PDB file of C-alpha atoms in Angstrom:
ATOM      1  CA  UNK A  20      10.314  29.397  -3.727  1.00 93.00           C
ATOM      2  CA  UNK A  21      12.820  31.074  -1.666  1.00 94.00           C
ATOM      3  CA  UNK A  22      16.079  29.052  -1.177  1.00 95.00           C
ATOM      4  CA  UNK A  23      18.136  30.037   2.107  1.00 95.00           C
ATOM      5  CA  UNK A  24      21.952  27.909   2.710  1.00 96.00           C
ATOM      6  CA  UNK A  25      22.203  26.757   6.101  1.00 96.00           C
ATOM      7  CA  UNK A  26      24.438  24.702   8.061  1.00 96.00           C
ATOM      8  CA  UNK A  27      23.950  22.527  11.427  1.00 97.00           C
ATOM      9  CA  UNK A  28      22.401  24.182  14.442  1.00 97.00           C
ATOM     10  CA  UNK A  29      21.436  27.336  12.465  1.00 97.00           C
ATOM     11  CA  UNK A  30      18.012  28.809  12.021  1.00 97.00           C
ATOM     12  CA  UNK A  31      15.145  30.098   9.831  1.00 96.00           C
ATOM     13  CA  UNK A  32      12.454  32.239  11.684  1.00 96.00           C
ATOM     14  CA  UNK A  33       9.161  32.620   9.847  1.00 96.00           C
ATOM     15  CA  UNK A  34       6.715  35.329  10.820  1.00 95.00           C
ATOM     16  CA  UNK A  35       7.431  36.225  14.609  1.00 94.00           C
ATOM     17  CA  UNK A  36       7.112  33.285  16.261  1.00 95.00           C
ATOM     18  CA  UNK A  37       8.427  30.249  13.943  1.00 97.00           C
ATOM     19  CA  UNK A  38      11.757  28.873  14.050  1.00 97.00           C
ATOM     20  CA  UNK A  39      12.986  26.191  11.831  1.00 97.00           C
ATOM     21  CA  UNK A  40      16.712  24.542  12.666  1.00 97.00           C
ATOM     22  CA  UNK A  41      18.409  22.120  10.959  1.00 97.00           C
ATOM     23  CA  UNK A  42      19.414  19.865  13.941  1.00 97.00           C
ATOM     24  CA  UNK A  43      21.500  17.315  12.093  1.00 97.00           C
ATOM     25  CA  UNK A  44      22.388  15.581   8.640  1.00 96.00           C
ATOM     26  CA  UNK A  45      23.267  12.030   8.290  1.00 94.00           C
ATOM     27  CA  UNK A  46      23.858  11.656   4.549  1.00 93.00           C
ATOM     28  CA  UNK A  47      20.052  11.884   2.995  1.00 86.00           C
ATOM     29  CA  UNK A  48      17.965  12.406   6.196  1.00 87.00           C
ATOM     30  CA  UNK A  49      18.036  15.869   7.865  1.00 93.00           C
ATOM     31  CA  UNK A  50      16.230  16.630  11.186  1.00 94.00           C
ATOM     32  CA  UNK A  51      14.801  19.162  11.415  1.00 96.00           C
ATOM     33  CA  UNK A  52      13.616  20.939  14.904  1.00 97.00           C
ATOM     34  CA  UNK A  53      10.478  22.996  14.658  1.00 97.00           C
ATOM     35  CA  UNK A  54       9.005  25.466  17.300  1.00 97.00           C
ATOM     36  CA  UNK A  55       5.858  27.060  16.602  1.00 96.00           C
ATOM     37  CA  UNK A  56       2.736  27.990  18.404  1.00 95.00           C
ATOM     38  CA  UNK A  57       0.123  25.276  19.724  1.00 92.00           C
ATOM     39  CA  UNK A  58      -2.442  26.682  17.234  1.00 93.00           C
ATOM     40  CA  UNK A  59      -0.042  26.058  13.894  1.00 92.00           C
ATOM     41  CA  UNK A  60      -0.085  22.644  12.915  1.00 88.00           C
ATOM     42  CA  UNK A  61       2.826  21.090  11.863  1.00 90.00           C
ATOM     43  CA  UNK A  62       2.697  17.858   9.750  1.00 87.00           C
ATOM     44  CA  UNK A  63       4.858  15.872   6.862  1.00 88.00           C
ATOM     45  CA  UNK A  64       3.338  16.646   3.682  1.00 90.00           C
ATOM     46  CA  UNK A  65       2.675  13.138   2.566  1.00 90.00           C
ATOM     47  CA  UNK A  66       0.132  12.736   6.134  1.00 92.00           C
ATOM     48  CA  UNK A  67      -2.175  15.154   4.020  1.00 94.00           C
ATOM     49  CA  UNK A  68      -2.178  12.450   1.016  1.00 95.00           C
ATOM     50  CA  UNK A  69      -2.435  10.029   3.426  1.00 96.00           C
ATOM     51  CA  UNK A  70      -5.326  11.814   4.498  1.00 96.00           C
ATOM     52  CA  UNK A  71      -7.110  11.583   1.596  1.00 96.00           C
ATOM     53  CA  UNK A  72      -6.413   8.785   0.691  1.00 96.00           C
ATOM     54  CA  UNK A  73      -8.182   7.453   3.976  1.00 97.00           C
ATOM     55  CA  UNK A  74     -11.307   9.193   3.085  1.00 96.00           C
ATOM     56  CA  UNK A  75     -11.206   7.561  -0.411  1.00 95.00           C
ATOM     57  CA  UNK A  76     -10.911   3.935   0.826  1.00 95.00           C
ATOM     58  CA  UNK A  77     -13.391   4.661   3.334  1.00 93.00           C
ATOM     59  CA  UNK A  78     -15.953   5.139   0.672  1.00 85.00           C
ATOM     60  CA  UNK A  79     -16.606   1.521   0.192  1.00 84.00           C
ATOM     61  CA  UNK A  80     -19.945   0.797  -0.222  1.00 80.00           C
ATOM     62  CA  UNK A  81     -21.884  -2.165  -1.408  1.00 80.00           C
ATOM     63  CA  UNK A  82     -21.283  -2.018  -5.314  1.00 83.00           C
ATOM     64  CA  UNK A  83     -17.887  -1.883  -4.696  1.00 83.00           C
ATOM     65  CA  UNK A  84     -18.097  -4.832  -2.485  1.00 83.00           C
ATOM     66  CA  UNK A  85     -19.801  -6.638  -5.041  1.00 84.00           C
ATOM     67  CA  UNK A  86     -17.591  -5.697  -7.504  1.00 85.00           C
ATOM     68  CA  UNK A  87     -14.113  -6.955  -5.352  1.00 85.00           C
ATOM     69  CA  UNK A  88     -16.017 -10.571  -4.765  1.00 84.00           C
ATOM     70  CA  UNK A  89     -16.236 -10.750  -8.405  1.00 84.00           C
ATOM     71  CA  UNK A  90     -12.911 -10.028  -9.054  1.00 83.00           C
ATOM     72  CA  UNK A  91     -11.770 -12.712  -6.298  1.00 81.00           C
ATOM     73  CA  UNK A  92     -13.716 -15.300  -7.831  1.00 77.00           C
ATOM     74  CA  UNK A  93     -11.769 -14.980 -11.565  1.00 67.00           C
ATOM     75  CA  UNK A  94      -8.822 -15.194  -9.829  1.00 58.00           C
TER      76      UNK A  94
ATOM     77  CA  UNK B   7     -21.237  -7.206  21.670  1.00 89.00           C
ATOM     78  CA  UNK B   8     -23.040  -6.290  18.013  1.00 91.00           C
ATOM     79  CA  UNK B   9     -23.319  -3.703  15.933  1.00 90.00           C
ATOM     80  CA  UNK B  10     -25.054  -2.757  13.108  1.00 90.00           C
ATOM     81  CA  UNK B  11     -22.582  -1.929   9.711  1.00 88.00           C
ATOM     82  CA  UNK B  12     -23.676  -0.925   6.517  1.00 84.00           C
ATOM     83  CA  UNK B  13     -21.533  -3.444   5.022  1.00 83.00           C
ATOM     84  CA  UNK B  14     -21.612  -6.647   6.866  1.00 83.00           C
ATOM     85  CA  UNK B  15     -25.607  -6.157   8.809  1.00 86.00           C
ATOM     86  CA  UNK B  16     -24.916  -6.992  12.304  1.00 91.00           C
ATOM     87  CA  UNK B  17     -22.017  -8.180  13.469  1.00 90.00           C
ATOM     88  CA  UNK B  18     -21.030  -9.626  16.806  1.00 91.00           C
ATOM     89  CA  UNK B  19     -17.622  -8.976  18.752  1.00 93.00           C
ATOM     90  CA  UNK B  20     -15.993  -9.414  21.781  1.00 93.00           C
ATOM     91  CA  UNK B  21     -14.613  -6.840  23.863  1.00 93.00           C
ATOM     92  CA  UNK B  22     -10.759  -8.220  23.505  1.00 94.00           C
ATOM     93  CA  UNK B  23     -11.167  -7.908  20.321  1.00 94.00           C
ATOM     94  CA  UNK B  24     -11.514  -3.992  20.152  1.00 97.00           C
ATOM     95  CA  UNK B  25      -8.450  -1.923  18.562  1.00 98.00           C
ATOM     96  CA  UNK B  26      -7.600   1.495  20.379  1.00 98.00           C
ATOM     97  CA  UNK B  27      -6.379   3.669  17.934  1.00 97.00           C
ATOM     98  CA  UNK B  28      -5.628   6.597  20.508  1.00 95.00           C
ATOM     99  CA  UNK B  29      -4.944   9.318  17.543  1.00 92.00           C
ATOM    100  CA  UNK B  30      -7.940   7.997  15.101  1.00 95.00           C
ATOM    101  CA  UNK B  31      -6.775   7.575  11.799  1.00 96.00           C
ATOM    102  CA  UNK B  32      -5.277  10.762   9.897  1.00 96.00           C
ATOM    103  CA  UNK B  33      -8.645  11.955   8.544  1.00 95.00           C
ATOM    104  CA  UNK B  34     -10.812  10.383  10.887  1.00 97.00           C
ATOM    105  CA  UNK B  35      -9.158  11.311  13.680  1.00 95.00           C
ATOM    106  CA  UNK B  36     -12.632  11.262  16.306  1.00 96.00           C
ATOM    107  CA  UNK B  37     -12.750   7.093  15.088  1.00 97.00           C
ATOM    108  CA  UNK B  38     -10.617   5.506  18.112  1.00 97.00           C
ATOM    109  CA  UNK B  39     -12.448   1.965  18.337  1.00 97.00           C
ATOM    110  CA  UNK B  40     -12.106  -0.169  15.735  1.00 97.00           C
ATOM    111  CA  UNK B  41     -12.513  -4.197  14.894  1.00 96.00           C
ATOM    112  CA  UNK B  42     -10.994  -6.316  12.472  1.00 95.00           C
ATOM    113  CA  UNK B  43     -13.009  -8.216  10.262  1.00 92.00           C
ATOM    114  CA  UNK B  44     -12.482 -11.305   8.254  1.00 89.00           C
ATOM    115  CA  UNK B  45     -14.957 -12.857   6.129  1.00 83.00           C
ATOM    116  CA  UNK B  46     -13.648 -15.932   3.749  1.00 81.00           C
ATOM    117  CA  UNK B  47     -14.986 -15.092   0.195  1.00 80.00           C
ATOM    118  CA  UNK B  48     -12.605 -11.114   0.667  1.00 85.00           C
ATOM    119  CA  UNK B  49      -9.957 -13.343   1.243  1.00 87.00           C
ATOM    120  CA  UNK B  50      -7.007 -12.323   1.165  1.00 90.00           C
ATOM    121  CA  UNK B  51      -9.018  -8.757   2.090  1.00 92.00           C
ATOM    122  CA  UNK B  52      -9.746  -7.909   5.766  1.00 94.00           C
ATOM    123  CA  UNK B  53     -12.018  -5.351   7.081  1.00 93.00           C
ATOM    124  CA  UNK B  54     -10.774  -2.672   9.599  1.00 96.00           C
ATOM    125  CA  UNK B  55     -14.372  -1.604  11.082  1.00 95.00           C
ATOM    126  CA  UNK B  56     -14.856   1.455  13.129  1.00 95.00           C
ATOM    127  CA  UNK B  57     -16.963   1.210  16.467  1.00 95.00           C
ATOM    128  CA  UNK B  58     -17.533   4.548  16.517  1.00 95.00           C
ATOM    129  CA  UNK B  59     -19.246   4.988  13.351  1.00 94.00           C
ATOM    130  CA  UNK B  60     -20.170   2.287  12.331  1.00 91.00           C
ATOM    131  CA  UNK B  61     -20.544   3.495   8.436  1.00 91.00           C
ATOM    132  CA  UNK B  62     -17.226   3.434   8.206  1.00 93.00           C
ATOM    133  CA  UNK B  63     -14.755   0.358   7.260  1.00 93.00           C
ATOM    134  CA  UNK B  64     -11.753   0.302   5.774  1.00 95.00           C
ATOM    135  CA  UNK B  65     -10.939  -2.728   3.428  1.00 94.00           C
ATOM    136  CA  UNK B  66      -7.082  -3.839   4.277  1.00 96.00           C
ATOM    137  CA  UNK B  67      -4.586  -6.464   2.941  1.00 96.00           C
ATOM    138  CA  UNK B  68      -1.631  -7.720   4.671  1.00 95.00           C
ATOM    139  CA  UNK B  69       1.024  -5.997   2.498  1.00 96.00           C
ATOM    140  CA  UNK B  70       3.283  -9.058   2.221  1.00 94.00           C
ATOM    141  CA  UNK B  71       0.464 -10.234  -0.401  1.00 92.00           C
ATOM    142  CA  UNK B  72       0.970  -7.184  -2.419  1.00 92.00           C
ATOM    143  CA  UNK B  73       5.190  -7.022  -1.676  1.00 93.00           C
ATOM    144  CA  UNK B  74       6.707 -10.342  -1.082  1.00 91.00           C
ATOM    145  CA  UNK B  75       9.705  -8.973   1.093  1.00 93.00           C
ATOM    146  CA  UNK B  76       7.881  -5.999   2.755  1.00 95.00           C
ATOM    147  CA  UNK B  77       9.948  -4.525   5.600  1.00 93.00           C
ATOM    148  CA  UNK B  78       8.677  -1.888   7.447  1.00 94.00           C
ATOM    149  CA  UNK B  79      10.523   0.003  10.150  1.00 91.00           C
ATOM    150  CA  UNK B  80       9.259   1.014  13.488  1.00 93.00           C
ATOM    151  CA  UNK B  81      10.665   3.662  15.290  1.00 91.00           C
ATOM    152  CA  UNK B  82      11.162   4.967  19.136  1.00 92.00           C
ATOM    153  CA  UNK B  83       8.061   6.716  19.023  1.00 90.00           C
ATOM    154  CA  UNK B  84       6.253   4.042  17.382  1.00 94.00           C
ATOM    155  CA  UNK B  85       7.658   1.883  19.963  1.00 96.00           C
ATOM    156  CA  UNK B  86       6.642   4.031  22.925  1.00 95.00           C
ATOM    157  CA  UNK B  87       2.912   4.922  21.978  1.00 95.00           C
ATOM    158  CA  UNK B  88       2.245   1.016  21.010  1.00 96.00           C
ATOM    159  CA  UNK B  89       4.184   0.120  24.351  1.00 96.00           C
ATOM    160  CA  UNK B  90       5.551  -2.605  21.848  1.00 96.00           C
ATOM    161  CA  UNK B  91       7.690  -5.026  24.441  1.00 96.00           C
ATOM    162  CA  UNK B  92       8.143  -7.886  21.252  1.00 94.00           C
ATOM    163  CA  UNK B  93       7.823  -7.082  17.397  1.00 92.00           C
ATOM    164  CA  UNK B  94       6.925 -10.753  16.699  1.00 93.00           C
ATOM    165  CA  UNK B  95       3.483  -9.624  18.021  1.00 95.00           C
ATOM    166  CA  UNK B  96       3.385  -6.743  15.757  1.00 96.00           C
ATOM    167  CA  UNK B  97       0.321  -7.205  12.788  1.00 97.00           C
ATOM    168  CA  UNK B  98       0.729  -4.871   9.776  1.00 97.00           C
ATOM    169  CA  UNK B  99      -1.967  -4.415   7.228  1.00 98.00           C
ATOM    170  CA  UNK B 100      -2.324  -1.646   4.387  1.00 98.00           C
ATOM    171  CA  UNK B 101      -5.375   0.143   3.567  1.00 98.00           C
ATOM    172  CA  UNK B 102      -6.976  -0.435  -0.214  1.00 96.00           C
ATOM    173  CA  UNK B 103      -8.689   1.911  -2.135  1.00 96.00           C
ATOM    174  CA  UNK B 104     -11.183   0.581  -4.411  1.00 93.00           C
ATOM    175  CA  UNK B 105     -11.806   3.020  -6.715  1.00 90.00           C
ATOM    176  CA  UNK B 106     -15.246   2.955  -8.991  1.00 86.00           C
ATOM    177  CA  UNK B 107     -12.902   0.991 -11.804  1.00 87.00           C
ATOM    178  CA  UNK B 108     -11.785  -1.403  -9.416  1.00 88.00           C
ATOM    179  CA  UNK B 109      -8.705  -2.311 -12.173  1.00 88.00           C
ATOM    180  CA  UNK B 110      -7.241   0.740 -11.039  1.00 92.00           C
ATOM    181  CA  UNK B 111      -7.274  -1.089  -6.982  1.00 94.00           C
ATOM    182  CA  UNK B 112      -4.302   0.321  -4.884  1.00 96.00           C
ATOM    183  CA  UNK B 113      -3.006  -0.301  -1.344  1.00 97.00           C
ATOM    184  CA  UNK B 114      -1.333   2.225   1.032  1.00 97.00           C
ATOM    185  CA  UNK B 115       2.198   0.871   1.403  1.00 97.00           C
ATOM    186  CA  UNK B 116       3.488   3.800   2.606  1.00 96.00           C
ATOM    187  CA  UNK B 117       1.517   4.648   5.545  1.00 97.00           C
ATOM    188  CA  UNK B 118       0.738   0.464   7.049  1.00 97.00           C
ATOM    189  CA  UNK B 119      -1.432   0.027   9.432  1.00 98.00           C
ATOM    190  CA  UNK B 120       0.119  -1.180  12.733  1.00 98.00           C
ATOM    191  CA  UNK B 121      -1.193  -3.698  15.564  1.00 98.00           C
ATOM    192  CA  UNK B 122       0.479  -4.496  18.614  1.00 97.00           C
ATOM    193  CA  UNK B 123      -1.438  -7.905  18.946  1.00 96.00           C
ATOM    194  CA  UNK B 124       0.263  -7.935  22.788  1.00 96.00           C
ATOM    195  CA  UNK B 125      -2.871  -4.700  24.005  1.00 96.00           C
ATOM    196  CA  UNK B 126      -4.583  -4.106  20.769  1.00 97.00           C
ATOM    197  CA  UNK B 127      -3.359  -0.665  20.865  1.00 98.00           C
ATOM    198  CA  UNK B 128      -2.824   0.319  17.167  1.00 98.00           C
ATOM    199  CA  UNK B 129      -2.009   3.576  15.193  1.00 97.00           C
ATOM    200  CA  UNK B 130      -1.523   4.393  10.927  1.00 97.00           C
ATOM    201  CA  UNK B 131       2.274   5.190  10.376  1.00 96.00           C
ATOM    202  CA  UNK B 132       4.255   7.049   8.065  1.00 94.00           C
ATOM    203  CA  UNK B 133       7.443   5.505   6.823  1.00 93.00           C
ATOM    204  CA  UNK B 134      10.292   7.483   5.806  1.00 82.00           C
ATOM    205  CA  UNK B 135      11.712   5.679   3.416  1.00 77.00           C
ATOM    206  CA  UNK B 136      10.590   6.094  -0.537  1.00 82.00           C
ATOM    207  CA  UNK B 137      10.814   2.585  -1.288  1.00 89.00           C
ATOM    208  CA  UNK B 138       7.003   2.442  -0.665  1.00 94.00           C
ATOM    209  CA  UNK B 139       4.080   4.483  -2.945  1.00 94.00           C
ATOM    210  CA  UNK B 140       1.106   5.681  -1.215  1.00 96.00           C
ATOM    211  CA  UNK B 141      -0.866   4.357  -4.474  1.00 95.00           C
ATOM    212  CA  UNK B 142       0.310   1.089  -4.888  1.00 95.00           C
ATOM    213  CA  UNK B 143      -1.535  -0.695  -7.776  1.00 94.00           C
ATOM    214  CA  UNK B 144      -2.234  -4.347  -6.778  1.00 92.00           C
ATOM    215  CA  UNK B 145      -4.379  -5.823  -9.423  1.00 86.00           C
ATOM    216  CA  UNK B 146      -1.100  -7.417 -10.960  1.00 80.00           C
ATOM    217  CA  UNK B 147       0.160  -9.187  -8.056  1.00 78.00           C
ATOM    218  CA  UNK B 148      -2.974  -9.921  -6.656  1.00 77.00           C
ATOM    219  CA  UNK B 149      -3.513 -12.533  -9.903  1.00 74.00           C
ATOM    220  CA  UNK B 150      -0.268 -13.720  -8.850  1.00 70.00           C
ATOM    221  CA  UNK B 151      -0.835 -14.350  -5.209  1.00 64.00           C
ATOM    222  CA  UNK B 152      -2.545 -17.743  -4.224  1.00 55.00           C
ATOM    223  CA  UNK B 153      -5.691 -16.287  -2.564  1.00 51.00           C
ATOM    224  CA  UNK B 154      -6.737 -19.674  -1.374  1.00 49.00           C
ATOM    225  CA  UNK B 155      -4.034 -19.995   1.468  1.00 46.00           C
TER     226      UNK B 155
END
């Protein structure tokens, strides 16, 4: 991984038409300003997780149903 | 209103009782309708059942079963795209995966599901803080939580 220094209000520029600026710092949080074409998408890493883990709990099905009354019940 | 689910067989609704999500839900981001379904022996589980397609349902848990003091922040632009006017009438569930060993259960703390009970307009969040896991197991405290109230 490259690893650039930067301080407040400077930039990165990716490619030829992505800019990444480091907009302020408030002890651990750092905002970040992004500008980048419509067609790049431009999303926290953990929304991809997120993501899949949407599609995994959307899998229920009938056994599994079954198989969470069950587990009420005991309790 | 009824539909047909795969889960539940018909089920009948009213129209106030529709959720908007107006993004969909990150992976199903075409599902914009959705209801919320309760049925007593899932308790303390709710259903979060899309309109849209109706195969899909989502089984939820209010996190506060799962983590006693569960806090979650909402920000501006939470604020502004819920037009939230009151947080008292916010509802927040998490989403529970139920994986084929349903031991292994977990519940999306991280990313809570949230309601503005005020229009029904609702949207999945991302918190920034890393007090919350995105697989939170929940066997454990479900044994621990009195189902029956």
């Amino acid at each position: 991984m490259l690893i650039l220094t930067r301080k407040i209000g400077q930039s990165l520029i990716i490619g030829d038409d992505i800019e990444i600026k480091v907009v302020s710092i408030d002890g651990e949080n750092i905002k970040i300003g992004i500008s980048a074409p419509k067609n790049v998408s431009v999303v926290r890493k953990e929304l991809l997780e997120v993501k899949d883990e949407n599609k995994k709990a959307a899998l229920i099905d009938k056994s599994s149903l079954k198989k969470l009354e069950k587990l009420i019940k005991k309790d | 209103m009824n539909i047909k689910t795969k889960n539940f067989g018909l089920v009948s609704y009213n129209e106030e009782d529709v959720l908007y999500f107006d993004d969909g839900i990150p992976g199903f981001e075409g599902l914009k309708s959705f209801i919320l379904l309760s049925v007593d022996e899932y308790t303390p589980f709710k259903w979060l059942q899309s309109l849209d397609d109706t195969d899909i349902a989502f089984v939820i848990i209010d996190p506060k079963v799962v983590v006693k003091d569960y806090k979650v922040e909402i920000n501006e632009e939470t604020v502004k795209l819920l037009d939230i006017k009151d947080l008292n009438h916010i509802l927040v569930f998490a989403i529970v995966v139920i994986p084929d060993e349903i031991e292994k259960m977990t519940a999306n703390l991280k990313a809570p599901i949230i309601i503005n009970a005020e229009n029904n307009k609702a949207m999945q969040i991302l918190l920034d803080n890393d007090e919350y896991m995105i697989k939170h197991p929940i066997l454990k405290e479900l044994k621990n939580a009195d189902t029956h109230s």
